[in-house]
Amino acid sequence: MKHLEFKEKYKELLLSGKKKATVRSWTNLKAGDRALVHCGGKIIGVAKILSVEKKKIDEFTEEDAKMEGFNSLEDFLKEVRNYYEGDELYFIKFEFEPFEKEIEPHEYYYEGYDIDKIVDEALEKLELSDREREILLLYKKYGSIRKVAKKLGGWRKRGEIRKVIRKAFKMLKNQKV
């Protein structure tokens, strides 16, 4: 499943249903997709993507600002300009379905196993490619997918890092290590 990540400050807007859209500089989402919603380090629900539209900053409307959970277009544009560079952004509308209880990512992806233990065992017991080993060693050093992504060139590397850790978990599970 794909992902949408939000800052902690947007959690109440999401849970209350006031936030029904988000702006991104890049996206792999399209209408009809479902995405896990991460907020403050927890998975809090699922978003059903209704539409993805590429827009220039000056094309955003008061209605867009309200869908984003802002009181005014001015406040919305101030936040967007503060956070994103460039003139074209993706405006993603979604329906949010909250979970009854927040979920820790490792509970969802790794059946409750600790990521640090998965990484340690994978490095010790699995045959890995040089790139997989590099990623796991960086995770062992920094203890954070975000920090490793930054080291590897930016936030877009997070998917690659998660994929390597999930692959290692599946391999360990299949070996019953």
Tab-separated table of C-alpha atoms in Angstrom:
chain	number	residue	atom	x	y	z
A	1	MET	CA	0.000	0.000	0.000
A	2	LYS	CA	1.161	3.555	-0.661
A	3	HIS	CA	1.730	6.184	2.027
A	4	LEU	CA	0.795	9.737	2.950
A	5	GLU	CA	2.820	11.304	5.728
A	6	PHE	CA	1.704	14.329	7.721
A	7	LYS	CA	3.229	16.454	10.443
A	8	GLU	CA	1.846	15.896	13.939
A	9	LYS	CA	0.177	19.324	13.843
A	10	TYR	CA	-2.315	18.053	11.226
A	11	LYS	CA	-3.499	15.053	13.245
A	12	GLU	CA	-6.601	16.658	14.783
A	13	LEU	CA	-7.616	18.148	11.423
A	14	LEU	CA	-7.387	14.685	9.855
A	15	LEU	CA	-9.271	12.949	12.659
A	16	SER	CA	-11.998	15.619	12.730
A	17	GLY	CA	-12.500	15.351	8.971
A	18	LYS	CA	-11.575	19.002	8.357
A	19	LYS	CA	-8.472	18.085	6.353
A	20	LYS	CA	-9.600	16.495	3.092
A	21	ALA	CA	-6.663	17.396	0.864
A	22	THR	CA	-2.913	17.809	0.854
A	23	VAL	CA	-0.271	19.465	-1.292
A	24	ARG	CA	2.881	17.641	-2.391
A	25	SER	CA	5.824	18.557	-4.586
A	26	TRP	CA	5.879	14.968	-5.876
A	27	THR	CA	3.505	12.030	-5.690
A	28	ASN	CA	3.052	8.487	-6.905
A	29	LEU	CA	-0.632	8.563	-5.940
A	30	LYS	CA	-3.535	8.521	-8.380
A	31	ALA	CA	-7.324	8.571	-8.068
A	32	GLY	CA	-8.602	5.291	-6.643
A	33	ASP	CA	-5.433	4.489	-4.682
A	34	ARG	CA	-5.543	3.757	-0.983
A	35	ALA	CA	-2.719	5.043	1.183
A	36	LEU	CA	-1.750	4.475	4.787
A	37	VAL	CA	-1.807	7.777	6.654
A	38	HIS	CA	1.171	8.387	8.923
A	39	CYS	CA	1.097	11.205	11.443
A	40	GLY	CA	3.519	11.821	14.273
A	41	GLY	CA	5.286	8.518	13.679
A	42	LYS	CA	2.104	6.422	13.886
A	43	ILE	CA	-0.266	5.012	11.283
A	44	ILE	CA	-3.642	6.582	12.046
A	45	GLY	CA	-5.808	5.458	9.148
A	46	VAL	CA	-6.258	5.040	5.414
A	47	ALA	CA	-6.880	7.672	2.755
A	48	LYS	CA	-8.860	6.850	-0.369
A	49	ILE	CA	-7.482	9.116	-3.087
A	50	LEU	CA	-10.272	10.947	-4.910
A	51	SER	CA	-8.185	13.076	-7.277
A	52	VAL	CA	-4.662	14.294	-7.993
A	53	GLU	CA	-4.306	17.605	-9.798
A	54	LYS	CA	-1.148	19.483	-10.759
A	55	LYS	CA	-1.537	23.183	-9.930
A	56	LYS	CA	0.495	26.359	-9.954
A	57	ILE	CA	0.585	28.159	-6.608
A	58	ASP	CA	-1.469	31.081	-7.930
A	59	GLU	CA	-4.228	28.667	-9.042
A	60	PHE	CA	-5.132	27.571	-5.510
A	61	THR	CA	-8.523	28.765	-4.289
A	62	GLU	CA	-10.210	29.552	-1.002
A	63	GLU	CA	-12.017	26.186	-1.342
A	64	ASP	CA	-8.657	24.385	-1.716
A	65	ALA	CA	-7.415	26.105	1.450
A	66	LYS	CA	-10.529	24.982	3.365
A	67	MET	CA	-10.091	21.384	2.119
A	68	GLU	CA	-6.525	21.549	3.453
A	69	GLY	CA	-7.888	22.570	6.862
A	70	PHE	CA	-6.861	26.236	6.717
A	71	ASN	CA	-9.081	29.181	7.647
A	72	SER	CA	-7.971	31.321	4.720
A	73	LEU	CA	-6.231	31.125	1.371
A	74	GLU	CA	-3.619	33.548	2.717
A	75	ASP	CA	-2.691	31.230	5.626
A	76	PHE	CA	-2.634	28.226	3.304
A	77	LEU	CA	-0.353	29.903	0.743
A	78	LYS	CA	1.985	31.120	3.485
A	79	GLU	CA	2.390	27.540	4.734
A	80	VAL	CA	2.828	26.143	1.212
A	81	ARG	CA	5.483	28.730	0.298
A	82	ASN	CA	7.260	28.148	3.598
A	83	TYR	CA	7.418	24.394	3.039
A	84	TYR	CA	7.746	23.880	-0.721
A	85	GLU	CA	9.989	25.298	-3.402
A	86	GLY	CA	8.846	25.678	-6.977
A	87	ASP	CA	5.671	26.912	-8.566
A	88	GLU	CA	3.909	23.640	-9.475
A	89	LEU	CA	2.519	21.303	-6.869
A	90	TYR	CA	0.133	18.358	-6.679
A	91	PHE	CA	-3.204	18.909	-4.947
A	92	ILE	CA	-4.461	15.571	-3.635
A	93	LYS	CA	-8.068	15.193	-2.459
A	94	PHE	CA	-8.913	12.208	-0.271
A	95	GLU	CA	-11.446	10.578	2.036
A	96	PHE	CA	-9.864	9.723	5.367
A	97	GLU	CA	-10.857	6.588	7.278
A	98	PRO	CA	-9.303	6.677	10.768
A	99	PHE	CA	-8.323	3.506	12.581
A	100	GLU	CA	-9.938	2.864	15.957
A	101	LYS	CA	-6.446	2.822	17.448
A	102	GLU	CA	-3.152	4.243	16.183
A	103	ILE	CA	-0.682	1.629	15.007
A	104	GLU	CA	3.088	1.657	15.337
A	105	PRO	CA	4.612	1.121	11.870
A	106	HIS	CA	6.630	-1.892	13.050
A	107	GLU	CA	3.415	-3.530	14.291
A	108	TYR	CA	1.823	-3.135	10.867
A	109	TYR	CA	4.764	-4.082	8.658
A	110	TYR	CA	6.827	-6.371	10.860
A	111	GLU	CA	4.194	-8.132	12.990
A	112	GLY	CA	5.444	-6.379	16.105
A	113	TYR	CA	9.089	-7.350	15.649
A	114	ASP	CA	11.617	-4.643	16.453
A	115	ILE	CA	13.217	-3.145	13.330
A	116	ASP	CA	16.626	-2.943	15.019
A	117	LYS	CA	16.559	-6.714	15.649
A	118	ILE	CA	15.439	-7.392	12.075
A	119	VAL	CA	18.324	-5.295	10.741
A	120	ASP	CA	20.872	-6.949	13.053
A	121	GLU	CA	19.743	-10.473	12.132
A	122	ALA	CA	19.582	-9.667	8.428
A	123	LEU	CA	23.144	-8.332	8.438
A	124	GLU	CA	24.334	-11.398	10.330
A	125	LYS	CA	22.369	-14.193	8.639
A	126	LEU	CA	21.220	-13.192	5.145
A	127	GLU	CA	22.917	-12.984	1.787
A	128	LEU	CA	22.305	-9.406	0.749
A	129	SER	CA	23.258	-7.293	-2.227
A	130	ASP	CA	25.852	-4.585	-1.653
A	131	ARG	CA	23.102	-1.929	-1.815
A	132	GLU	CA	20.879	-3.774	0.675
A	133	ARG	CA	23.820	-4.187	3.051
A	134	GLU	CA	24.693	-0.485	2.682
A	135	ILE	CA	21.126	0.540	3.535
A	136	LEU	CA	20.893	-1.785	6.546
A	137	LEU	CA	24.274	-0.650	7.868
A	138	LEU	CA	23.167	2.973	7.575
A	139	TYR	CA	19.936	2.124	9.404
A	140	LYS	CA	21.955	0.414	12.142
A	141	LYS	CA	24.110	3.545	12.453
A	142	TYR	CA	21.325	6.173	12.383
A	143	GLY	CA	18.279	4.215	13.644
A	144	SER	CA	15.858	6.167	11.470
A	145	ILE	CA	14.490	5.719	7.959
A	146	ARG	CA	14.356	9.511	7.585
A	147	LYS	CA	18.002	9.959	8.570
A	148	VAL	CA	19.128	7.189	6.218
A	149	ALA	CA	17.070	8.695	3.384
A	150	LYS	CA	18.755	12.037	3.978
A	151	LYS	CA	22.180	10.356	3.832
A	152	LEU	CA	21.234	8.596	0.577
A	153	GLY	CA	20.081	11.772	-1.126
A	154	GLY	CA	16.661	12.812	0.137
A	155	TRP	CA	13.242	11.857	1.418
A	156	ARG	CA	12.307	10.055	-1.791
A	157	LYS	CA	14.739	7.299	-0.778
A	158	ARG	CA	12.474	6.277	2.122
A	159	GLY	CA	10.560	3.830	-0.073
A	160	GLU	CA	13.758	2.043	-1.081
A	161	ILE	CA	14.830	1.785	2.561
A	162	ARG	CA	11.449	0.425	3.676
A	163	LYS	CA	11.487	-2.069	0.809
A	164	VAL	CA	14.902	-3.408	1.881
A	165	ILE	CA	13.846	-3.766	5.524
A	166	ARG	CA	10.567	-5.490	4.559
A	167	LYS	CA	12.427	-7.840	2.216
A	168	ALA	CA	14.866	-8.710	5.008
A	169	PHE	CA	11.964	-9.362	7.382
A	170	LYS	CA	10.250	-11.675	4.882
A	171	MET	CA	13.488	-13.550	4.209
A	172	LEU	CA	14.126	-14.011	7.938
A	173	LYS	CA	10.530	-15.111	8.485
A	174	ASN	CA	10.757	-17.647	5.636
A	175	GLN	CA	13.964	-19.024	7.145
A	176	LYS	CA	12.302	-18.984	10.591
A	177	VAL	CA	15.422	-17.319	11.934
